Amino acid sequence: MARQDIPIPREVYQQSLRALLGPITPLLDDPSISEILVNGPQQIYIERSGKLEDSGQQFDDPSDLMSAAQGIAQFVGRTISSEYPRLDARLPDGSRVHIILPPAARDGIHIAIRKFSQSKLTIEQLITWGSITEEAVEFLRATVSHKKNIIVAGGTGSGKTSLLNVLSTLITPDERIIVIEDSSELQLQQPHVVYLEAHPGDLKGKGKITIKELFWSSMRLRPDRMIIGELRGGEALDLIQAMTSGHGGSMSTTHATYPDDTLRRIETMALMSDVLIPHAVLREQVASAIQIVIQTSRFNDGSRGITHISEVQGLEGTKYILKHCFLMENQHSAEPHERKLVATGYTPDL
Ligand SMILES: Nc1ncnc2c1ncn2[C@@H]1O[C@H](COP(=O)(O)OP(=O)(O)OP(=O)(O)O)[C@@H](O)[C@H]1O
Ligand SMILES: [Mg+2]
């Protein structure tokens, strides 16, 4: 075997990556930190208990930050440079990273790290934190067991993925679940799960695997349920069509701030698909495919919670008809104890 062919053990890469990450490494090791945001070599913000603060850390030399970015890229077998200035990656501990640098970023290298939480969130924790109530959990348990199609929607970092993970614990263990993600984040507790992950491919696009392709594979893998980590583009149409063709009980998340926006956003994403479908038909499909929208929000005090659990009842002209089952009272109150998710009194026929 030629000298350069001797494989370097993964642990060696991990150790050298820890060294290259410099001031980021102790922040990664600190379990009280949930997010790390590097804005150039001299400013590193962190999120602790849902609040952003300056970590006071910095890179001694600006070139060390570029080395850290390149170290991350190398670890996942990719390139980051002015020619390829954006990168999505995962660190050895599972943390999700996005790197962007000039010319795509105006004033230097930015790295955002969403730390992988070792402890899995539970329903009990969400109830203790006031993010959900027992009554709402029982309602959601019924919608999951009746195989309703559910979308969790909310702003960035509002707890969508965490809630999807918790919702998946309501699925009975005898079901075969296929999970499709851009970058693996979900950690289901069920025994029978197939995880599929998209891949960006090399610089020429070789080896690229899209969410859409994984979606088609998943249909041939005999799913009882499909969980799509996040809807971002044309794959929304594939999901809607699967949902309307007998794949009940599917779940996904998307970025939107209000249940009505959520449905419109999914409609717009489905229009991005390369399959042309009349807009009116698409709207009808969205209205019949999605049965429950759960809206999450991140509040000023750093906490996260559910603001709406709504049933999609159909269409009236071009408008979606939504009926709220649970609503957060005093959503805009600065006092966390005043915010409460309450049942509206409306219970859909499941
Ligand atoms: N109910 C909650 N209460 C407090 N913190 C939470 C709650 N749910 C999630 N978090 C924390 O909020 C952060 C963001 O959570 P998560 O990744 O689930 O959000 P997201 O909406 O999926 O984000 P993105 O928009 O980036 O995909 C994580 O650090 C997570 O631990
Ligand atoms: Mg997410």
CSV table of C-alpha atoms and ligand atoms in Angstrom, one decimal:
chain,number,residue,atom,x,y,z
A,1,MET,CA,0.0,0.0,0.0
A,2,ALA,CA,1.4,3.4,-1.0
A,3,ARG,CA,2.2,5.7,2.0
A,4,GLN,CA,-0.6,8.2,1.1
A,5,ASP,CA,-3.2,5.4,0.9
A,6,ILE,CA,-2.9,4.5,4.6
A,7,PRO,CA,-6.3,5.6,6.0
A,8,ILE,CA,-6.1,8.2,8.8
A,9,PRO,CA,-8.3,7.0,11.7
A,10,ARG,CA,-11.4,9.1,12.3
A,11,GLU,CA,-10.3,9.8,15.9
A,12,VAL,CA,-7.2,11.5,14.6
A,13,TYR,CA,-9.3,13.8,12.4
A,14,GLN,CA,-11.5,14.5,15.4
A,15,GLN,CA,-8.6,15.4,17.7
A,16,SER,CA,-7.0,17.7,15.0
A,17,LEU,CA,-10.4,19.3,14.4
A,18,ARG,CA,-10.8,20.1,18.1
A,19,ALA,CA,-7.4,21.8,18.0
A,20,LEU,CA,-8.2,23.7,14.8
A,21,LEU,CA,-11.5,25.0,16.3
A,22,GLY,CA,-9.5,26.8,19.0
A,23,PRO,CA,-11.8,29.0,21.2
A,24,ILE,CA,-14.9,27.2,19.8
A,25,THR,CA,-13.9,23.9,21.4
A,26,PRO,CA,-14.5,24.9,25.1
A,27,LEU,CA,-17.9,26.3,24.0
A,28,LEU,CA,-18.7,23.0,22.3
A,29,ASP,CA,-17.8,21.2,25.5
A,30,ASP,CA,-20.0,23.5,27.7
A,31,PRO,CA,-23.4,21.7,28.0
A,32,SER,CA,-25.1,25.0,29.1
A,33,ILE,CA,-24.5,26.4,25.6
A,34,SER,CA,-27.0,25.6,22.8
A,35,GLU,CA,-25.7,27.7,19.9
A,36,ILE,CA,-22.4,29.2,18.9
A,37,LEU,CA,-22.3,32.1,16.4
A,38,VAL,CA,-18.9,33.3,15.1
A,39,ASN,CA,-18.9,36.7,13.3
A,40,GLY,CA,-15.3,37.1,12.2
A,41,PRO,CA,-12.3,36.3,14.4
A,42,GLN,CA,-13.1,38.7,17.2
A,43,GLN,CA,-16.8,38.1,18.0
A,44,ILE,CA,-18.2,34.9,19.2
A,45,TYR,CA,-21.8,34.9,20.5
A,46,ILE,CA,-23.4,32.0,22.4
A,47,GLU,CA,-26.9,31.1,23.2
A,48,ARG,CA,-27.5,30.0,26.8
A,49,SER,CA,-31.0,29.3,28.2
A,50,GLY,CA,-32.4,30.7,25.0
A,51,LYS,CA,-30.6,34.1,25.3
A,52,LEU,CA,-27.7,35.4,23.2
A,53,GLU,CA,-24.6,36.7,24.9
A,54,ASP,CA,-21.1,37.6,23.9
A,55,SER,CA,-18.8,34.7,24.9
A,56,GLY,CA,-15.8,37.0,25.3
A,57,GLN,CA,-13.8,34.5,23.3
A,58,GLN,CA,-11.9,35.3,20.1
A,59,PHE,CA,-9.4,33.8,17.7
A,60,ASP,CA,-5.9,35.1,18.3
A,61,ASP,CA,-5.1,35.4,14.6
A,62,PRO,CA,-7.7,35.9,11.8
A,63,SER,CA,-6.1,33.1,9.8
A,64,ASP,CA,-7.0,30.7,12.6
A,65,LEU,CA,-10.7,31.2,11.9
A,66,MET,CA,-10.1,30.3,8.2
A,67,SER,CA,-8.2,27.2,9.4
A,68,ALA,CA,-11.2,26.3,11.6
A,69,ALA,CA,-13.6,26.7,8.7
A,70,GLN,CA,-11.4,24.6,6.4
A,71,GLY,CA,-10.9,22.0,9.2
A,72,ILE,CA,-14.7,21.6,9.4
A,73,ALA,CA,-15.0,21.4,5.6
A,74,GLN,CA,-12.2,18.8,5.4
A,75,PHE,CA,-13.8,16.7,8.1
A,76,VAL,CA,-16.9,16.3,6.0
A,77,GLY,CA,-14.9,15.9,2.7
A,78,ARG,CA,-15.9,19.3,1.3
A,79,THR,CA,-14.3,22.6,0.3
A,80,ILE,CA,-14.9,26.1,1.6
A,81,SER,CA,-13.2,29.0,-0.2
A,82,SER,CA,-14.2,32.2,-2.0
A,83,GLU,CA,-15.2,30.1,-4.9
A,84,TYR,CA,-17.4,27.8,-2.7
A,85,PRO,CA,-18.3,30.2,0.1
A,86,ARG,CA,-21.2,28.2,1.7
A,87,LEU,CA,-21.1,25.0,3.6
A,88,ASP,CA,-23.5,22.8,5.6
A,89,ALA,CA,-21.8,20.2,7.8
A,90,ARG,CA,-22.0,18.3,11.0
A,91,LEU,CA,-19.3,18.1,13.6
A,92,PRO,CA,-18.2,14.8,15.1
A,93,ASP,CA,-20.6,15.2,18.1
A,94,GLY,CA,-23.6,15.7,15.6
A,95,SER,CA,-23.8,19.5,16.0
A,96,ARG,CA,-25.1,21.2,12.9
A,97,VAL,CA,-22.8,23.9,11.3
A,98,HIS,CA,-23.3,26.4,8.6
A,99,ILE,CA,-20.3,28.4,7.3
A,100,ILE,CA,-20.5,31.4,4.9
A,101,LEU,CA,-17.7,33.7,3.9
A,102,PRO,CA,-16.9,36.5,1.4
A,103,PRO,CA,-18.0,37.2,-1.3
A,104,ALA,CA,-21.3,35.7,0.0
A,105,ALA,CA,-20.9,37.4,3.4
A,106,ARG,CA,-20.0,41.1,3.4
A,107,ASP,CA,-17.5,41.3,6.2
A,108,GLY,CA,-15.7,38.1,6.9
A,109,ILE,CA,-16.2,34.5,7.9
A,110,HIS,CA,-19.4,33.5,9.8
A,111,ILE,CA,-20.0,30.2,11.4
A,112,ALA,CA,-23.2,29.2,13.1
A,113,ILE,CA,-23.3,26.0,15.2
A,114,ARG,CA,-26.5,24.5,16.5
A,115,LYS,CA,-25.3,22.1,19.2
A,116,PHE,CA,-26.5,18.6,19.2
A,117,SER,CA,-28.4,18.0,22.4
A,118,GLN,CA,-27.2,14.8,24.1
A,119,SER,CA,-30.2,14.6,26.3
A,120,LYS,CA,-33.4,13.9,24.4
A,121,LEU,CA,-36.3,16.2,25.1
A,122,THR,CA,-39.3,14.5,26.6
A,123,ILE,CA,-43.0,15.3,26.8
A,124,GLU,CA,-42.6,15.7,30.6
A,125,GLN,CA,-39.9,18.4,30.1
A,126,LEU,CA,-41.9,20.3,27.6
A,127,ILE,CA,-44.9,20.3,30.1
A,128,THR,CA,-42.6,21.4,32.9
A,129,TRP,CA,-41.2,24.2,30.8
A,130,GLY,CA,-44.7,25.3,29.9
A,131,SER,CA,-44.2,24.7,26.2
A,132,ILE,CA,-47.2,22.4,26.0
A,133,THR,CA,-49.9,21.2,28.4
A,134,GLU,CA,-51.0,17.7,29.3
A,135,GLU,CA,-54.3,18.3,27.6
A,136,ALA,CA,-52.6,19.3,24.4
A,137,VAL,CA,-50.4,16.2,24.6
A,138,GLU,CA,-53.4,14.0,24.9
A,139,PHE,CA,-55.0,15.7,21.9
A,140,LEU,CA,-51.8,15.2,19.8
A,141,ARG,CA,-51.5,11.6,20.9
A,142,ALA,CA,-55.0,11.0,19.5
A,143,THR,CA,-54.1,12.8,16.2
A,144,VAL,CA,-50.9,10.8,15.8
A,145,SER,CA,-52.6,7.5,16.5
A,146,HIS,CA,-55.3,8.3,14.0
A,147,LYS,CA,-52.6,8.9,11.5
A,148,LYS,CA,-53.3,12.5,10.8
A,149,ASN,CA,-50.8,14.4,8.7
A,150,ILE,CA,-49.0,16.9,10.9
A,151,ILE,CA,-46.9,20.0,10.1
A,152,VAL,CA,-44.9,21.7,12.8
A,153,ALA,CA,-44.3,25.3,11.8
A,154,GLY,CA,-42.5,28.2,13.4
A,155,GLY,CA,-39.7,30.7,13.1
A,156,THR,CA,-36.0,29.9,13.2
A,157,GLY,CA,-34.9,28.2,16.3
A,158,SER,CA,-38.5,28.1,17.7
A,159,GLY,CA,-38.2,24.4,18.6
A,160,LYS,CA,-39.8,22.8,15.5
A,161,THR,CA,-37.3,19.9,15.2
A,162,SER,CA,-37.3,19.3,19.0
A,163,LEU,CA,-41.1,19.1,18.9
A,164,LEU,CA,-41.1,16.8,15.9
A,165,ASN,CA,-38.8,14.5,17.9
A,166,VAL,CA,-41.1,14.5,20.9
A,167,LEU,CA,-44.1,14.0,18.7
A,168,SER,CA,-42.5,10.9,17.2
A,169,THR,CA,-42.5,9.3,20.7
A,170,LEU,CA,-46.3,9.2,20.4
A,171,ILE,CA,-46.0,6.7,17.5
A,172,THR,CA,-46.5,3.1,18.5
A,173,PRO,CA,-43.4,0.9,18.4
A,174,ASP,CA,-44.8,-1.6,15.8
A,175,GLU,CA,-44.6,0.9,13.0
A,176,ARG,CA,-41.9,1.2,10.4
A,177,ILE,CA,-40.8,4.8,10.2
A,178,ILE,CA,-38.7,6.3,7.3
A,179,VAL,CA,-37.0,9.6,8.3
A,180,ILE,CA,-35.7,11.9,5.5
A,181,GLU,CA,-33.4,14.8,6.4
A,182,ASP,CA,-31.0,17.3,4.8
A,183,SER,CA,-28.7,16.9,7.7
A,184,SER,CA,-29.5,14.2,10.3
A,185,GLU,CA,-30.9,15.8,13.5
A,186,LEU,CA,-33.8,13.6,14.6
A,187,GLN,CA,-33.2,10.8,17.1
A,188,LEU,CA,-36.3,8.7,17.3
A,189,GLN,CA,-36.8,6.4,20.2
A,190,GLN,CA,-38.8,3.8,18.2
A,191,PRO,CA,-37.2,0.4,17.4
A,192,HIS,CA,-37.9,0.3,13.7
A,193,VAL,CA,-36.6,3.4,12.0
A,194,VAL,CA,-34.8,3.9,8.6
A,195,TYR,CA,-32.8,7.2,8.5
A,196,LEU,CA,-32.1,8.6,5.0
A,197,GLU,CA,-29.9,11.7,4.6
A,198,ALA,CA,-29.4,14.0,1.6
A,199,HIS,CA,-25.9,14.6,0.3
A,200,PRO,CA,-24.5,17.6,-1.4
A,201,GLY,CA,-22.0,15.6,-3.6
A,202,ASP,CA,-18.5,16.7,-4.5
A,203,LEU,CA,-17.5,19.9,-6.3
A,204,LYS,CA,-18.8,18.6,-9.6
A,205,GLY,CA,-22.1,17.4,-8.0
A,206,LYS,CA,-21.0,13.8,-8.2
A,207,GLY,CA,-22.6,11.8,-5.5
A,208,LYS,CA,-25.4,14.4,-4.9
A,209,ILE,CA,-28.5,12.9,-3.4
A,210,THR,CA,-31.5,15.2,-3.1
A,211,ILE,CA,-34.4,15.1,-0.6
A,212,LYS,CA,-36.7,14.5,-3.6
A,213,GLU,CA,-34.7,11.3,-4.6
A,214,LEU,CA,-34.8,10.1,-1.0
A,215,PHE,CA,-38.5,10.7,-1.0
A,216,TRP,CA,-38.9,8.4,-3.9
A,217,SER,CA,-36.7,5.7,-2.3
A,218,SER,CA,-38.7,6.0,0.9
A,219,MET,CA,-41.9,5.1,-1.0
A,220,ARG,CA,-40.3,1.9,-2.0
A,221,LEU,CA,-39.1,1.1,1.5
A,222,ARG,CA,-42.6,0.2,2.8
A,223,PRO,CA,-43.1,3.1,5.2
A,224,ASP,CA,-45.8,3.0,7.8
A,225,ARG,CA,-45.0,6.6,8.4
A,226,MET,CA,-42.7,9.2,6.8
A,227,ILE,CA,-41.0,11.9,8.7
A,228,ILE,CA,-39.4,14.7,6.6
A,229,GLY,CA,-37.1,16.8,8.8
A,230,GLU,CA,-37.9,20.1,7.1
A,231,LEU,CA,-39.8,21.2,3.9
A,232,ARG,CA,-37.8,23.8,2.0
A,233,GLY,CA,-38.6,23.4,-1.7
A,234,GLY,CA,-40.2,21.3,-4.4
A,235,GLU,CA,-40.2,18.1,-2.3
A,236,ALA,CA,-43.3,19.6,-0.6
A,237,LEU,CA,-45.3,18.5,-3.7
A,238,ASP,CA,-44.1,14.9,-3.3
A,239,LEU,CA,-45.0,14.9,0.3
A,240,ILE,CA,-48.5,16.4,-0.4
A,241,GLN,CA,-49.1,13.8,-3.0
A,242,ALA,CA,-48.0,11.0,-0.8
A,243,MET,CA,-50.2,12.3,2.0
A,244,THR,CA,-53.2,12.4,-0.2
A,245,SER,CA,-52.5,8.9,-1.6
A,246,GLY,CA,-52.7,6.9,1.5
A,247,HIS,CA,-49.5,7.7,3.4
A,248,GLY,CA,-51.3,9.0,6.5
A,249,GLY,CA,-49.5,9.9,9.6
A,250,SER,CA,-46.7,11.8,7.9
A,251,MET,CA,-45.0,14.6,9.8
A,252,SER,CA,-42.7,17.5,8.8
A,253,THR,CA,-41.7,21.0,9.8
A,254,THR,CA,-41.4,24.3,7.9
A,255,HIS,CA,-40.6,27.9,8.5
A,256,ALA,CA,-43.8,30.0,8.9
A,257,THR,CA,-45.2,32.2,11.6
A,258,TYR,CA,-48.9,31.6,11.5
A,259,PRO,CA,-51.0,28.5,10.6
A,260,ASP,CA,-52.5,30.2,7.5
A,261,ASP,CA,-49.0,31.2,6.3
A,262,THR,CA,-47.8,27.7,6.9
A,263,LEU,CA,-50.3,26.3,4.3
A,264,ARG,CA,-49.5,29.1,1.8
A,265,ARG,CA,-45.8,28.5,2.2
A,266,ILE,CA,-46.2,24.8,1.6
A,267,GLU,CA,-48.3,25.7,-1.5
A,268,THR,CA,-45.5,28.0,-2.7
A,269,MET,CA,-42.9,25.4,-2.1
A,270,ALA,CA,-44.9,22.8,-4.0
A,271,LEU,CA,-45.1,25.2,-6.9
A,272,MET,CA,-41.2,25.1,-7.0
A,273,SER,CA,-41.4,21.5,-8.1
A,274,ASP,CA,-40.6,20.7,-11.7
A,275,VAL,CA,-44.0,19.0,-12.0
A,276,LEU,CA,-46.5,21.6,-13.3
A,277,ILE,CA,-49.8,21.4,-11.6
A,278,PRO,CA,-52.6,23.9,-11.8
A,279,HIS,CA,-52.5,26.3,-8.8
A,280,ALA,CA,-56.2,25.7,-7.8
A,281,VAL,CA,-55.6,21.9,-7.9
A,282,LEU,CA,-52.5,22.2,-5.8
A,283,ARG,CA,-54.3,24.3,-3.2
A,284,GLU,CA,-57.0,21.7,-2.9
A,285,GLN,CA,-54.4,19.0,-2.4
A,286,VAL,CA,-52.7,21.0,0.3
A,287,ALA,CA,-56.0,21.5,2.1
A,288,SER,CA,-56.8,17.8,2.0
A,289,ALA,CA,-53.3,16.5,2.7
A,290,ILE,CA,-52.5,18.4,5.8
A,291,GLN,CA,-54.8,17.9,8.7
A,292,ILE,CA,-53.1,19.4,11.7
A,293,VAL,CA,-50.8,22.5,11.9
A,294,ILE,CA,-48.8,23.0,15.2
A,295,GLN,CA,-47.3,26.4,15.4
A,296,THR,CA,-44.2,27.0,17.6
A,297,SER,CA,-42.7,30.3,18.7
A,298,ARG,CA,-39.6,31.6,20.4
A,299,PHE,CA,-40.3,34.3,23.0
A,300,ASN,CA,-38.2,37.2,24.1
A,301,ASP,CA,-37.2,35.5,27.4
A,302,GLY,CA,-35.6,32.7,25.4
A,303,SER,CA,-38.4,30.1,26.1
A,304,ARG,CA,-40.2,28.3,23.3
A,305,GLY,CA,-43.8,27.1,23.2
A,306,ILE,CA,-46.8,26.1,21.1
A,307,THR,CA,-49.0,29.0,20.1
A,308,HIS,CA,-51.6,27.2,17.9
A,309,ILE,CA,-52.8,23.7,17.3
A,310,SER,CA,-55.2,24.0,14.4
A,311,GLU,CA,-57.2,21.7,12.2
A,312,VAL,CA,-57.3,22.3,8.4
A,313,GLN,CA,-60.9,21.9,7.4
A,314,GLY,CA,-60.6,22.6,3.7
A,315,LEU,CA,-60.9,25.5,1.3
A,316,GLU,CA,-63.4,28.3,0.9
A,317,GLY,CA,-62.7,29.9,-2.5
A,318,THR,CA,-59.0,30.4,-2.4
A,319,LYS,CA,-58.8,30.7,1.4
A,320,TYR,CA,-57.8,27.8,3.7
A,321,ILE,CA,-60.3,27.1,6.5
A,322,LEU,CA,-58.5,26.5,9.8
A,323,LYS,CA,-60.2,25.8,13.1
A,324,HIS,CA,-58.0,26.3,16.2
A,325,CYS,CA,-58.2,23.5,18.8
A,326,PHE,CA,-55.6,25.1,21.2
A,327,LEU,CA,-54.4,28.7,21.3
A,328,MET,CA,-51.9,30.4,23.5
A,329,GLU,CA,-53.4,33.0,25.7
A,330,ASN,CA,-51.4,36.3,26.3
A,331,GLN,CA,-48.9,35.2,23.7
A,332,HIS,CA,-47.3,38.7,23.7
A,333,SER,CA,-47.0,39.0,27.5
A,334,ALA,CA,-43.5,39.6,28.8
A,335,GLU,CA,-44.4,37.5,31.8
A,336,PRO,CA,-43.8,33.8,30.9
A,337,HIS,CA,-46.4,32.6,33.6
A,338,GLU,CA,-49.1,34.6,31.9
A,339,ARG,CA,-48.7,32.7,28.6
A,340,LYS,CA,-50.8,29.6,28.5
A,341,LEU,CA,-51.9,27.1,25.9
A,342,VAL,CA,-55.6,26.6,26.3
A,343,ALA,CA,-58.2,24.4,24.6
A,344,THR,CA,-60.6,26.5,22.5
A,345,GLY,CA,-63.4,24.0,23.2
A,346,TYR,CA,-63.4,22.8,19.6
A,347,THR,CA,-62.5,19.1,19.2
A,348,PRO,CA,-62.3,17.7,15.6
A,349,ASP,CA,-63.8,14.3,14.7
A,350,LEU,CA,-60.6,12.3,14.3
B,1,LIG,N1,-39.7,23.9,24.3
B,1,LIG,C1,-38.5,24.3,24.4
B,1,LIG,N2,-38.1,25.1,25.4
B,1,LIG,C2,-36.8,25.6,25.5
B,1,LIG,N3,-35.9,25.4,24.5
B,1,LIG,C3,-36.2,24.6,23.5
B,1,LIG,C4,-37.5,24.1,23.4
B,1,LIG,N4,-37.5,23.3,22.2
B,1,LIG,C5,-36.3,23.4,21.7
B,1,LIG,N5,-35.5,24.2,22.5
B,1,LIG,C6,-34.1,24.6,22.2
B,1,LIG,O1,-34.2,25.5,21.1
B,1,LIG,C7,-33.1,25.4,20.2
B,1,LIG,C8,-33.7,25.3,18.8
B,1,LIG,O2,-34.5,24.1,18.8
B,1,LIG,P1,-34.8,23.4,17.4
B,1,LIG,O3,-33.6,23.0,16.7
B,1,LIG,O4,-35.8,22.3,17.7
B,1,LIG,O5,-35.5,24.6,16.6
B,1,LIG,P2,-35.9,24.7,15.1
B,1,LIG,O6,-37.2,25.5,15.1
B,1,LIG,O7,-36.0,23.3,14.5
B,1,LIG,O8,-34.7,25.5,14.5
B,1,LIG,P3,-34.3,25.7,12.9
B,1,LIG,O9,-35.3,26.8,12.4
B,1,LIG,O10,-32.9,26.2,13.0
B,1,LIG,O11,-34.5,24.4,12.2
B,1,LIG,C9,-32.4,24.1,20.7
B,1,LIG,O12,-31.2,24.5,21.3
B,1,LIG,C10,-33.3,23.4,21.6
B,1,LIG,O13,-32.7,22.7,22.6
B,2,MG,MG,-35.1,22.5,12.8
